[in-house]
Coordinates of C-alpha atoms and ligand atoms in Angstrom, one line a residue:
M1 CA 10.4 61.4 25.3
T2 CA 13.3 63.2 27.2
T3 CA 13.2 66.9 26.4
S4 CA 16.3 67.6 28.6
L5 CA 20.0 66.3 29.0
A6 CA 20.2 64.2 32.4
P7 CA 22.6 65.4 35.2
H8 CA 25.0 62.8 34.1
E9 CA 24.9 63.2 30.5
Q10 CA 25.8 66.9 30.9
A11 CA 28.5 65.9 33.4
L12 CA 30.2 63.5 30.6
L13 CA 29.7 66.0 27.6
H14 CA 31.9 68.7 29.9
R15 CA 34.5 66.2 30.3
V16 CA 34.7 66.0 26.5
P17 CA 37.7 68.0 24.5
T18 CA 36.2 69.7 21.7
R19 CA 39.1 71.7 20.3
L20 CA 41.7 70.1 17.7
H21 CA 44.4 67.8 18.9
I22 CA 47.9 69.4 17.1
A23 CA 51.2 68.2 17.7
G24 CA 50.1 66.9 21.2
Q25 CA 48.0 70.1 22.5
W26 CA 44.4 70.8 22.2
V27 CA 43.9 74.3 20.1
E28 CA 41.1 76.3 19.0
A29 CA 40.3 76.2 15.1
E30 CA 42.4 79.0 13.6
S31 CA 39.3 80.9 12.4
G32 CA 38.1 80.6 16.0
G33 CA 35.0 78.7 14.6
T34 CA 33.0 75.9 15.9
F35 CA 29.9 73.7 14.8
A36 CA 27.0 71.9 16.7
V37 CA 26.6 68.3 17.6
T38 CA 23.3 66.9 18.3
D39 CA 21.4 64.3 19.8
P40 CA 19.2 62.7 16.9
A41 CA 16.7 61.6 19.2
T42 CA 15.9 64.7 20.7
G43 CA 17.3 67.1 18.2
M44 CA 18.8 68.6 21.5
T45 CA 22.5 70.4 20.9
L46 CA 25.3 68.4 22.9
A47 CA 28.0 70.6 22.3
H48 CA 30.0 72.9 20.1
V49 CA 33.3 71.3 18.5
A50 CA 36.3 73.6 16.8
D51 CA 35.4 73.7 13.1
A52 CA 38.7 73.0 10.9
T53 CA 39.7 74.7 8.1
A54 CA 42.0 73.6 5.5
D55 CA 45.0 75.5 7.4
D56 CA 44.0 73.7 10.5
G57 CA 44.5 70.4 8.5
M58 CA 47.9 71.5 7.3
R59 CA 49.3 72.3 10.9
A60 CA 48.1 68.9 11.5
L61 CA 50.0 67.2 8.6
D62 CA 53.2 69.4 9.7
A63 CA 52.6 67.8 12.8
A64 CA 51.9 64.1 11.7
A65 CA 55.3 64.7 9.3
G66 CA 57.3 65.9 12.2
A67 CA 56.6 63.2 14.3
Q68 CA 56.9 60.4 11.8
K69 CA 60.5 60.0 11.9
Q70 CA 60.9 59.3 15.4
W71 CA 57.6 57.2 15.9
A72 CA 58.9 55.0 13.3
Q73 CA 62.1 54.3 15.4
T74 CA 60.9 53.5 18.6
S75 CA 60.5 49.7 19.3
P76 CA 57.6 47.6 18.3
R77 CA 57.4 46.4 21.8
Q78 CA 57.0 50.3 22.9
R79 CA 54.5 50.7 20.3
S80 CA 52.9 47.4 21.8
E81 CA 52.7 48.6 25.3
I82 CA 51.3 52.2 24.4
L83 CA 48.1 50.4 22.6
R84 CA 47.8 47.8 25.2
R85 CA 47.6 50.7 27.8
A86 CA 45.0 52.3 25.2
F87 CA 43.0 49.3 25.5
D88 CA 43.0 49.0 29.4
L89 CA 41.7 52.8 29.7
V90 CA 38.8 52.2 26.9
Q91 CA 38.0 49.3 29.0
Q92 CA 38.3 51.6 32.4
H93 CA 36.2 54.2 30.7
A94 CA 33.3 51.9 28.3
D95 CA 30.5 53.5 29.7
D96 CA 31.4 56.9 29.2
L97 CA 32.3 56.1 25.6
A98 CA 29.2 53.9 25.2
L99 CA 27.0 57.0 26.5
L100 CA 28.6 59.4 24.0
M101 CA 27.8 57.4 21.1
T102 CA 24.1 56.6 22.1
L103 CA 24.3 60.5 22.8
E104 CA 25.1 61.6 19.4
M105 CA 24.6 58.6 17.2
G106 CA 21.4 57.0 18.5
K107 CA 22.2 53.8 18.9
P108 CA 20.7 51.7 21.9
L109 CA 23.2 51.7 24.8
A110 CA 23.8 47.9 24.7
E111 CA 24.7 48.4 21.3
S112 CA 27.0 51.0 22.1
R113 CA 28.5 49.1 24.8
G114 CA 28.8 46.3 22.4
E115 CA 30.7 48.6 19.7
V116 CA 33.1 49.3 22.6
T117 CA 33.8 45.6 23.4
Y118 CA 34.8 45.3 19.7
G119 CA 36.2 48.4 18.9
G120 CA 38.3 48.2 22.0
E121 CA 39.7 45.0 20.2
F122 CA 41.7 46.2 17.8
L123 CA 43.7 48.4 20.0
R124 CA 44.6 45.0 21.8
W125 CA 45.1 42.9 18.7
F126 CA 47.2 45.3 16.8
S127 CA 49.4 45.8 20.4
E128 CA 49.8 42.0 19.6
E129 CA 50.5 42.6 15.8
A130 CA 53.0 45.2 16.5
V131 CA 55.8 43.1 17.4
R132 CA 54.6 40.1 15.1
V133 CA 56.2 42.2 11.5
S134 CA 58.9 40.3 10.1
G135 CA 60.4 39.5 6.5
R136 CA 62.1 37.1 4.7
Y137 CA 66.0 36.6 3.9
A138 CA 66.7 33.7 1.2
S139 CA 69.4 33.2 -1.5
N140 CA 68.5 34.2 -4.5
P141 CA 67.7 31.5 -7.4
E142 CA 71.2 32.1 -9.3
G143 CA 73.5 32.2 -5.7
T144 CA 74.9 34.8 -6.5
G145 CA 73.2 37.2 -3.4
T146 CA 71.5 37.2 -0.7
M147 CA 67.7 38.6 -0.9
I148 CA 66.4 40.6 2.0
V149 CA 62.8 41.4 2.4
S150 CA 61.6 44.0 5.3
Q151 CA 58.6 46.0 6.0
R152 CA 58.7 49.8 6.8
P153 CA 55.9 52.2 8.1
V154 CA 54.0 53.9 4.9
G155 CA 54.3 57.5 6.6
P156 CA 51.9 59.8 7.5
C157 CA 48.1 58.8 6.9
L158 CA 45.1 60.7 6.8
L159 CA 42.2 58.9 8.2
I160 CA 38.6 59.4 7.8
T161 CA 35.6 57.6 9.6
P162 CA 32.2 57.6 9.0
W163 CA 29.1 58.6 12.0
N164 CA 27.9 55.2 12.0
F165 CA 30.2 53.3 14.3
P166 CA 32.1 56.3 16.0
F167 CA 34.5 54.2 18.0
A168 CA 35.5 50.9 16.2
M169 CA 35.9 52.7 12.6
A170 CA 38.4 55.0 14.5
T171 CA 40.2 52.2 16.6
R172 CA 40.3 49.7 13.3
K173 CA 42.6 52.4 11.6
V174 CA 44.5 53.9 14.6
G175 CA 45.5 50.4 16.2
P176 CA 47.1 49.5 12.6
A177 CA 48.6 52.7 11.9
L178 CA 50.5 53.2 15.1
A179 CA 51.5 49.6 15.4
A180 CA 53.0 49.8 11.9
G181 CA 54.8 53.0 13.4
C182 CA 52.6 55.6 11.0
T183 CA 51.5 58.9 12.5
V184 CA 48.0 59.9 11.6
I185 CA 45.6 62.4 11.0
L186 CA 42.0 61.4 12.1
K187 CA 39.0 63.3 10.9
P188 CA 35.7 61.9 12.3
A189 CA 32.6 62.6 10.9
S190 CA 30.8 65.9 11.9
L191 CA 27.8 64.2 12.9
T192 CA 29.6 62.1 15.7
P193 CA 33.0 63.8 16.6
L194 CA 32.6 63.4 20.4
T195 CA 33.4 59.7 20.6
T196 CA 36.7 60.6 19.1
L197 CA 37.3 63.5 21.0
F198 CA 36.9 61.6 24.4
F199 CA 39.0 58.4 22.6
T200 CA 41.8 61.1 21.9
E201 CA 42.3 62.0 25.3
L202 CA 42.8 58.4 26.5
L203 CA 45.4 57.7 23.4
R204 CA 47.5 60.9 25.5
E205 CA 46.8 59.5 28.3
A206 CA 48.1 55.9 27.4
G207 CA 51.3 57.5 26.2
V208 CA 51.0 58.3 22.5
P209 CA 54.1 61.4 22.1
A210 CA 53.2 64.8 20.5
G211 CA 52.5 64.6 16.8
V212 CA 51.4 61.2 16.2
V213 CA 47.7 61.0 16.6
N214 CA 46.5 64.6 15.3
V215 CA 42.6 64.6 15.3
V216 CA 40.4 67.7 13.1
T217 CA 36.8 68.0 13.4
T218 CA 35.4 70.0 10.5
S219 CA 31.9 70.6 8.8
K220 CA 34.1 71.0 6.1
S221 CA 35.4 67.9 5.0
S222 CA 36.5 68.2 1.3
A223 CA 37.7 71.7 1.9
L224 CA 40.2 70.0 4.7
S225 CA 40.9 66.9 2.8
R226 CA 41.8 68.3 -0.7
P227 CA 44.9 69.8 0.0
L228 CA 46.4 67.2 2.4
L229 CA 45.9 64.7 -0.1
A230 CA 47.8 67.1 -2.8
D231 CA 50.6 67.3 -0.3
P232 CA 53.4 64.8 -1.1
R233 CA 54.3 64.7 2.8
L234 CA 51.1 62.4 2.9
R235 CA 51.5 58.7 2.1
K236 CA 48.2 57.3 2.9
L237 CA 44.5 57.7 2.6
S238 CA 42.6 55.1 4.7
F239 CA 38.6 56.0 4.0
T240 CA 35.4 54.4 5.6
G241 CA 32.1 55.6 4.2
S242 CA 29.8 55.8 1.4
T243 CA 31.0 54.9 -2.3
P244 CA 30.2 57.8 -3.9
V245 CA 32.6 59.8 -1.7
G246 CA 35.4 57.1 -1.6
K247 CA 35.5 57.2 -5.3
A248 CA 36.1 60.7 -5.5
L249 CA 38.6 60.7 -2.9
T250 CA 40.7 57.7 -4.6
A251 CA 40.4 59.7 -7.5
Q252 CA 42.5 62.9 -5.4
A253 CA 44.6 60.1 -4.0
A254 CA 45.5 58.8 -7.3
E255 CA 47.3 62.3 -8.1
G256 CA 49.8 61.5 -5.6
V257 CA 49.9 57.8 -6.2
L258 CA 48.9 57.3 -2.2
R259 CA 48.5 54.2 -0.7
V260 CA 44.4 53.7 -0.2
S261 CA 42.0 51.5 2.1
M262 CA 39.0 51.7 1.3
E263 CA 35.9 50.5 3.0
L264 CA 32.7 51.3 1.8
G265 CA 28.9 51.0 1.2
G266 CA 27.3 47.2 1.2
N267 CA 23.9 45.7 -0.2
A268 CA 24.1 42.6 1.4
P269 CA 22.2 39.6 0.4
F270 CA 20.8 37.4 3.2
V271 CA 19.8 34.2 1.7
V272 CA 17.7 31.5 3.3
F273 CA 17.5 27.9 1.6
D274 CA 14.4 25.5 2.3
D275 CA 16.6 23.4 4.2
A276 CA 17.4 26.4 6.5
N277 CA 16.9 26.0 10.2
I278 CA 14.1 28.8 10.7
D279 CA 14.8 29.4 14.1
R280 CA 18.4 30.5 13.6
A281 CA 17.6 32.4 10.1
V282 CA 15.2 34.4 12.3
E283 CA 17.7 35.0 15.0
G284 CA 20.2 36.0 12.3
A285 CA 18.1 38.2 10.3
M286 CA 16.9 40.2 13.7
I287 CA 20.8 40.7 14.2
A288 CA 21.9 41.1 10.8
K289 CA 18.9 43.6 9.9
F290 CA 18.3 45.7 13.1
R291 CA 21.8 46.0 14.6
N292 CA 22.6 49.7 14.7
I293 CA 18.9 50.6 13.4
G294 CA 19.9 48.9 9.9
Q295 CA 22.5 51.9 9.6
A296 CA 25.9 49.1 9.4
C297 CA 27.7 48.5 5.9
T298 CA 27.1 44.9 6.8
A299 CA 23.5 45.5 7.1
A300 CA 21.5 43.0 5.3
N301 CA 19.8 44.6 2.5
R302 CA 18.3 42.0 0.5
F303 CA 16.2 39.0 2.4
I304 CA 16.4 36.4 -0.8
V305 CA 14.3 33.3 0.8
H306 CA 13.0 30.2 -0.7
E307 CA 9.4 30.0 -1.9
S308 CA 8.7 27.3 0.4
V309 CA 9.5 28.9 3.8
V310 CA 9.0 32.6 3.1
E311 CA 5.4 32.7 4.8
E312 CA 6.9 31.1 7.7
F313 CA 10.3 33.3 8.1
A314 CA 8.0 36.8 7.4
A315 CA 5.4 35.7 9.8
R316 CA 8.1 35.0 12.7
L317 CA 10.3 38.2 11.8
T318 CA 7.0 40.4 12.0
E319 CA 6.0 38.7 15.1
R320 CA 9.4 39.5 16.4
V321 CA 9.6 43.2 14.9
T322 CA 6.1 44.1 16.2
R323 CA 7.6 43.9 19.6
M324 CA 10.5 45.9 19.3
R325 CA 10.6 48.8 21.3
I326 CA 11.5 52.5 19.9
G327 CA 12.9 55.2 21.9
R328 CA 16.1 57.0 22.6
G329 CA 18.7 54.7 23.0
T330 CA 20.0 55.8 26.5
D331 CA 16.3 54.6 27.7
D332 CA 16.1 51.1 29.2
G333 CA 14.9 48.2 27.0
V334 CA 14.9 50.0 23.8
D335 CA 15.5 48.0 20.6
I336 CA 15.6 50.4 17.9
G337 CA 16.8 54.5 18.3
P338 CA 16.5 57.4 15.8
L339 CA 17.8 57.1 12.1
I340 CA 21.0 59.6 12.4
D341 CA 18.9 62.5 10.6
D342 CA 16.1 63.6 8.5
D343 CA 17.8 62.8 5.1
A344 CA 17.8 59.1 6.3
V345 CA 14.0 59.1 7.3
E346 CA 13.0 60.3 3.9
K347 CA 15.2 58.2 2.7
A348 CA 13.7 55.0 4.0
A349 CA 10.1 56.3 3.4
Q350 CA 10.9 56.8 -0.2
L351 CA 12.6 53.1 -0.4
V352 CA 9.7 51.8 1.0
D353 CA 7.1 53.6 -1.1
D354 CA 8.6 52.8 -4.6
A355 CA 8.3 48.9 -3.5
V356 CA 5.0 49.3 -2.2
S357 CA 3.9 51.1 -5.7
R358 CA 5.5 47.8 -7.6
G359 CA 3.5 45.5 -5.3
A360 CA 5.3 44.8 -2.1
Q361 CA 2.8 44.3 1.0
I362 CA 4.0 45.9 4.0
H363 CA 3.4 43.5 7.3
T364 CA 4.6 45.9 9.8
G365 CA 6.0 49.5 10.2
G366 CA 6.5 51.7 7.0
S367 CA 6.6 54.9 7.8
R368 CA 8.0 57.7 9.9
I369 CA 7.2 58.1 13.5
D370 CA 6.5 61.9 14.3
G371 CA 9.3 64.0 16.3
P372 CA 11.0 65.0 17.9
G373 CA 13.7 62.7 16.8
T374 CA 14.1 61.3 13.2
F375 CA 12.7 57.7 13.9
F376 CA 11.3 55.3 11.4
A377 CA 9.6 52.5 12.5
P378 CA 10.9 48.7 12.2
T379 CA 9.3 47.2 8.6
V380 CA 9.0 44.1 7.4
I381 CA 8.0 44.1 3.7
T382 CA 7.5 40.9 1.5
N383 CA 6.9 40.6 -2.1
V384 CA 9.7 42.9 -3.5
A385 CA 9.7 43.1 -7.0
S386 CA 12.8 43.1 -8.9
G387 CA 13.5 46.4 -10.6
S388 CA 12.6 48.0 -6.9
E389 CA 15.1 50.7 -6.0
I390 CA 15.5 48.6 -2.3
L391 CA 17.1 45.8 -3.7
R392 CA 19.7 48.3 -5.6
E393 CA 20.4 50.9 -3.2
E394 CA 21.9 50.6 0.7
I395 CA 18.8 51.2 2.8
F396 CA 20.5 52.1 6.0
G397 CA 17.3 51.9 8.0
P398 CA 15.6 49.7 9.8
V399 CA 13.4 48.2 7.0
L400 CA 13.5 44.1 6.1
A401 CA 12.5 43.7 2.5
I402 CA 11.8 40.3 1.1
A403 CA 12.0 38.5 -2.3
T404 CA 12.0 35.1 -3.0
F405 CA 13.8 32.3 -5.4
D406 CA 12.9 28.9 -6.4
T407 CA 16.7 27.2 -7.8
E408 CA 19.8 27.6 -6.3
D409 CA 21.2 29.2 -9.2
E410 CA 18.8 31.6 -8.9
A411 CA 19.4 32.4 -5.5
V412 CA 23.1 33.1 -6.5
Q413 CA 22.4 35.2 -9.6
L414 CA 20.1 37.2 -7.3
A415 CA 22.3 37.5 -4.3
N416 CA 25.1 38.9 -6.9
N417 CA 23.2 41.1 -8.7
T418 CA 25.1 44.4 -7.4
E419 CA 28.0 46.5 -7.6
Y420 CA 28.5 45.5 -3.9
G421 CA 30.5 42.9 -2.6
L422 CA 31.0 43.2 1.3
V423 CA 29.2 40.7 3.2
S424 CA 26.7 38.2 2.3
Y425 CA 24.8 35.6 4.8
V426 CA 24.1 32.3 3.8
F427 CA 21.0 30.0 5.8
T428 CA 21.3 26.2 5.1
E429 CA 21.9 23.0 7.1
N430 CA 23.5 21.3 3.9
L431 CA 27.0 21.4 4.5
A432 CA 27.6 21.1 0.5
R433 CA 25.5 23.8 -0.3
G434 CA 27.4 26.5 2.3
H435 CA 30.4 25.2 1.0
R436 CA 29.3 25.9 -2.7
M437 CA 27.8 29.4 -1.4
I438 CA 31.3 30.3 -0.2
D439 CA 32.9 29.7 -3.3
A440 CA 29.6 31.3 -5.7
L441 CA 28.8 34.7 -3.8
D442 CA 31.0 37.9 -4.8
S443 CA 31.7 39.1 -1.4
G444 CA 34.6 39.7 0.8
M445 CA 33.1 38.1 3.7
M446 CA 30.6 35.5 4.2
G447 CA 28.3 34.7 7.6
L448 CA 27.1 30.9 7.2
N449 CA 24.3 30.6 9.6
V450 CA 25.3 33.6 11.4
G451 CA 23.7 37.1 11.5
V452 CA 27.3 39.2 12.2
V453 CA 30.6 38.3 11.2
S454 CA 32.9 41.1 12.4
N455 CA 36.1 40.5 14.5
A456 CA 39.2 42.3 15.3
A457 CA 41.0 39.1 14.3
A458 CA 39.8 38.8 10.9
P459 CA 40.3 40.7 7.7
F460 CA 37.4 42.7 7.7
G461 CA 36.7 43.9 4.1
G462 CA 34.7 44.1 0.8
V463 CA 35.1 43.5 -3.1
K464 CA 33.9 45.2 -6.3
Q465 CA 32.8 48.6 -5.1
S466 CA 32.6 47.8 -1.7
G467 CA 36.2 48.8 -1.5
V468 CA 39.8 47.7 -1.5
G469 CA 42.1 46.3 1.4
R470 CA 41.3 44.5 4.6
E471 CA 41.0 45.7 8.0
G472 CA 41.7 43.5 11.3
G473 CA 43.4 39.8 10.9
A474 CA 46.8 39.3 10.1
E475 CA 46.3 41.1 7.0
G476 CA 45.2 44.7 8.7
I477 CA 48.6 45.9 9.7
H478 CA 50.1 45.2 6.0
E479 CA 47.5 48.2 5.1
Y480 CA 50.2 50.4 7.1
L481 CA 53.7 48.8 5.7
E482 CA 55.6 49.1 2.4
T483 CA 57.4 46.0 1.4
K484 CA 61.3 47.1 0.7
Y485 CA 63.8 44.5 -1.1
T486 CA 67.5 44.7 -0.8
L487 CA 69.9 42.7 -2.7
V488 CA 73.2 41.8 -1.1
P489 CA 75.7 40.1 -3.7
T490 CA 77.4 37.0 -2.4
G491 CA 80.6 37.7 -0.2
V492 CA 79.8 41.5 0.0
Ligands
NAP501 P1 30.1 59.7 4.3 O1 28.9 60.7 3.9 O2 30.8 58.8 2.7 O3 31.1 60.0 4.6 C1 32.2 59.4 5.3 C2 33.3 60.3 6.0 O4 33.7 61.0 4.9 C3 32.5 61.3 7.3 O5 33.7 61.5 7.9 C4 32.5 62.7 6.1 O6 32.7 63.6 7.0 C5 33.6 62.5 4.8 N1 33.2 63.2 3.9 C6 32.3 63.3 3.1 N2 32.3 63.6 2.0 C7 33.5 64.2 2.1 C8 34.5 64.7 1.0 N3 34.1 65.2 -0.5 N4 35.9 64.9 1.2 C9 36.4 64.4 2.2 N5 35.7 63.6 3.3 C10 34.1 63.8 2.9 O7 29.5 58.2 4.9 P2 28.9 58.4 6.1 O8 27.2 58.8 5.7 O9 29.2 59.0 7.0 O10 28.4 56.8 6.4 C11 28.0 55.6 5.9 C12 28.4 54.9 4.6 O11 30.0 54.4 5.1 C13 27.9 53.8 4.0 O12 27.9 53.8 2.9 C14 28.0 52.6 4.9 O13 27.7 51.2 3.9 C15 29.4 52.9 4.9 N6 30.4 52.3 6.1 C16 31.4 50.9 5.3 C17 31.7 50.6 6.2 C18 33.0 49.6 6.0 O14 33.6 48.9 6.5 N7 33.0 49.3 4.7 C19 31.7 50.8 7.7 C20 30.8 51.4 8.0 C21 30.0 52.6 7.1 P3 31.6 64.7 7.2 O15 30.7 64.0 7.6 O16 32.0 65.5 8.3 O17 31.3 65.4 5.8

């Protein structure tokens, strides 16, 4: 295991801005405070970044509110071209962005490169959407007037992102906000701010004007966001993170009747019918479970497998999982990096212990791996009894938990038995059954015979306690637009 940073890692870290980005300038926090960012694979400190206070947040809002009018008046084509330049710069700096993500978050380098591709696509997609916003023009039914329906930017937005996809969660919000003509305050997770800070430098280079994108890093998120949400100049909150924090922020945003987009937690069912192609189901399971070390809102959380195929499915997965290579994400051939911190390791261990105490059987893994770093062995467990915590909670770790079903109705009932509704995965070769599942499963998204659904061109989002609103697709830009209706009487 590496115990010091490689020269190229040090060189990259020296190029990352570590201050706040307010009104087009890199500035210190007013208090002069900083906090440390660490590598979860080694525990090493990577950098110290500015620790914004509530006053710094207000400075960022002053800048965003001050720039709003002029930014909204730029032509859609101008905004489109800036986003397109940002996309091109991301391609040029893809290796830097990927390495930074692996260093601060832990995922294997190949997956970080995948996130750069996925995240970059939101900049390209919304550079194209910026010039496609349209309205309506129609006679009213009485024939006494003309109804004009137009779209305008919501106004200054607060964008709060999580640590698990430090790049894509930022572009998925910044892309549509800028395309729509909104200015923003972007607050990355304190565990992974470096990728966002590097990306901000690319946005500057792409020509984003001063005040349009303000970035505040802080170790005191609530103290920073609360006064912003209470300020009438802020018009929107877009949040990606856990459901409890999303609920608390929604309540705060309600005071000012702010527009909100909430991308929250998941508890995805992965249903394998007896008529499934087991090769495809195993491939899908490996991606849906172990991508991002299991730390994805879209991670398959509950494997619900027909009794007649469970033995084969579990055996083949166990064989694959046993061969997975664990290590620092920068090392060649690593499949599983560290979890984000000690709490995450503790939670995975506790969920496995609870399941085992209720009769589950461990096929491989099942425990933490000694440090340095916060690693948990990739795990397969079967015979998970209903009532086990692992079926209720978001695991957010590399633990594949399998329960069984007999009838199609039972599969649907088990899959929907959660307060979450982000995504579901279904494996069946029966087309009619596949279509029945599209209707029957309560989730905002579904993968039919596939283990990953994300795409910048698709509307990403959940139902129930997985959130409100959609990011990406034709829908994404409307999260940042208000509809305005005007009546012009005939003859005026
Ligand atoms: P989290 O603890 O809710 O934090 C998310 C963001 O909110 C971070 O920037 C965090 O900043 C900030 N935050 C935390 N408490 C806050 C408060 N009281 N006031 C204001 N801001 C606050 O979630 P996470 O652990 O970073 O991310 C994992 C969760 O995100 C999982 O539940 C996952 O399912 C969900 N997620 C959902 C999607 C989706 O699209 N639906 C995508 C990715 C992740 P600090 O870290 O600096 O405190």
